[in-house]
């Protein structure tokens, strides 16, 4: 059941155009592979596949994508001469290894897990990793460290100007307020003096008008912000609930109410 999902996810990982989608499809392949390890009674490989590869290395891929950027256009100029030939040779080598691996698994003489690892799965893996394949294991570790350092170097940007101190930033805010009238304090948060405390609900100023700086520009460009008419309708509904019917007097006793004037019955 998991094999077709893995094959489709692997093909989609190569064909998709966005790098983030490719990383998510790679996570699908890794999780399915971990489930196959669990089905084959290999709990150690199952835990390593989930914790190390899916949890750590894949997150490293995503962090590199976020740091370096995935919106840059692909360059059609080959900066490394002969890279297509080298890529073809690497593909042929990988295909040969894959054919030998499939042939060994199909026409080989398996002896079974109990005979191959009489002392247990963990001890058998330890003997292979720190004995027979210790050099390859250490080279892989060095490769991962090199990849992490390379990602840090690619994401590093030289600062062209001196970083402003907190005192200089405060003085700059006061200067903008004196020259251009920009408010020096923090921006109003969404939902201030409104019925909803959501990111798409604009804040209301003391005079009842809407503060345009209280909602993210991304939400405004997408058109998902609560409109001014809807916001004013909510304000009118709140005033009607607080004041009651026309001619009724609002009791000055606020026992059992909160600061908005709502009673427990109104909230229900």
Short mmCIF file of N, CA and C in Angstrom, two decimals, residues 37 44-49 52-53 116-117 120-141 144:
data_model
loop_
_atom_site.label_atom_id
_atom_site.label_comp_id
_atom_site.label_asym_id
_atom_site.label_seq_id
_atom_site.Cartn_x
_atom_site.Cartn_y
_atom_site.Cartn_z
N UNK A 37 9.97 0.21 7.46
CA UNK A 37 10.91 -0.31 8.45
C UNK A 37 10.17 -0.91 9.65
N UNK A 44 14.67 0.18 15.32
CA UNK A 44 15.73 1.19 15.39
C UNK A 44 15.77 2.04 14.12
N UNK A 45 15.70 1.38 12.95
CA UNK A 45 15.69 2.13 11.70
C UNK A 45 14.43 2.97 11.58
N UNK A 46 13.32 2.49 12.11
CA UNK A 46 12.09 3.28 12.10
C UNK A 46 12.26 4.57 12.89
N UNK A 47 12.85 4.46 14.09
CA UNK A 47 13.04 5.66 14.91
C UNK A 47 14.05 6.61 14.28
N UNK A 48 15.14 6.06 13.72
CA UNK A 48 16.15 6.92 13.08
C UNK A 48 15.57 7.63 11.86
N UNK A 49 14.77 6.91 11.09
CA UNK A 49 14.18 7.51 9.89
C UNK A 49 13.25 8.67 10.24
N UNK A 52 15.81 11.41 12.77
CA UNK A 52 17.00 12.00 12.15
C UNK A 52 16.68 12.54 10.76
N UNK A 53 16.18 11.67 9.88
CA UNK A 53 16.01 12.08 8.48
C UNK A 53 14.78 12.97 8.30
N UNK A 116 21.29 -13.29 10.27
CA UNK A 116 22.19 -12.18 9.93
C UNK A 116 22.53 -11.35 11.16
N UNK A 117 21.61 -11.24 12.08
CA UNK A 117 21.83 -10.45 13.29
C UNK A 117 21.40 -11.27 14.50
N UNK A 120 20.73 -9.24 17.77
CA UNK A 120 19.73 -8.19 17.78
C UNK A 120 19.98 -7.14 16.72
N UNK A 121 18.96 -6.35 16.46
CA UNK A 121 19.03 -5.35 15.40
C UNK A 121 20.00 -4.23 15.75
N UNK A 122 19.96 -3.76 16.98
CA UNK A 122 20.80 -2.63 17.38
C UNK A 122 22.28 -3.02 17.35
N UNK A 123 22.61 -4.18 17.88
CA UNK A 123 24.02 -4.61 17.88
C UNK A 123 24.52 -4.84 16.45
N UNK A 124 23.67 -5.41 15.60
CA UNK A 124 24.08 -5.63 14.22
C UNK A 124 24.33 -4.33 13.48
N UNK A 125 23.48 -3.32 13.70
CA UNK A 125 23.70 -2.02 13.07
C UNK A 125 24.95 -1.34 13.61
N UNK A 126 25.20 -1.49 14.90
CA UNK A 126 26.40 -0.88 15.49
C UNK A 126 27.67 -1.49 14.90
N UNK A 127 27.68 -2.82 14.69
CA UNK A 127 28.85 -3.46 14.09
C UNK A 127 29.08 -2.99 12.66
N UNK A 128 28.00 -2.76 11.91
CA UNK A 128 28.16 -2.30 10.53
C UNK A 128 28.58 -0.83 10.46
N UNK A 129 27.92 0.02 11.27
CA UNK A 129 28.20 1.46 11.20
C UNK A 129 29.58 1.80 11.75
N UNK A 130 29.95 1.19 12.87
CA UNK A 130 31.22 1.54 13.52
C UNK A 130 32.31 0.50 13.29
N UNK A 131 32.06 -0.43 12.37
CA UNK A 131 33.05 -1.43 12.03
C UNK A 131 33.33 -1.45 10.55
N UNK A 132 32.47 -2.12 9.79
CA UNK A 132 32.69 -2.32 8.36
C UNK A 132 32.55 -1.03 7.57
N UNK A 133 31.55 -0.20 7.92
CA UNK A 133 31.28 1.02 7.16
C UNK A 133 31.58 2.28 7.96
N UNK A 134 32.56 2.24 8.84
CA UNK A 134 32.85 3.40 9.69
C UNK A 134 33.37 4.57 8.85
N UNK A 135 34.19 4.29 7.81
CA UNK A 135 34.73 5.38 7.01
C UNK A 135 33.61 6.09 6.24
N UNK A 136 32.71 5.33 5.64
CA UNK A 136 31.59 5.92 4.90
C UNK A 136 30.68 6.69 5.86
N UNK A 137 30.49 6.16 7.05
CA UNK A 137 29.65 6.83 8.05
C UNK A 137 30.24 8.19 8.43
N UNK A 138 31.55 8.24 8.63
CA UNK A 138 32.19 9.51 9.00
C UNK A 138 32.20 10.49 7.83
N UNK A 139 32.37 9.99 6.61
CA UNK A 139 32.34 10.87 5.44
C UNK A 139 30.95 11.48 5.27
N UNK A 140 29.91 10.69 5.53
CA UNK A 140 28.55 11.22 5.46
C UNK A 140 28.33 12.32 6.50
N UNK A 141 28.86 12.12 7.70
CA UNK A 141 28.75 13.15 8.74
C UNK A 141 29.46 14.44 8.31
N UNK A 144 27.32 16.27 5.75
CA UNK A 144 26.19 17.02 6.33
C UNK A 144 26.67 18.31 6.99
#
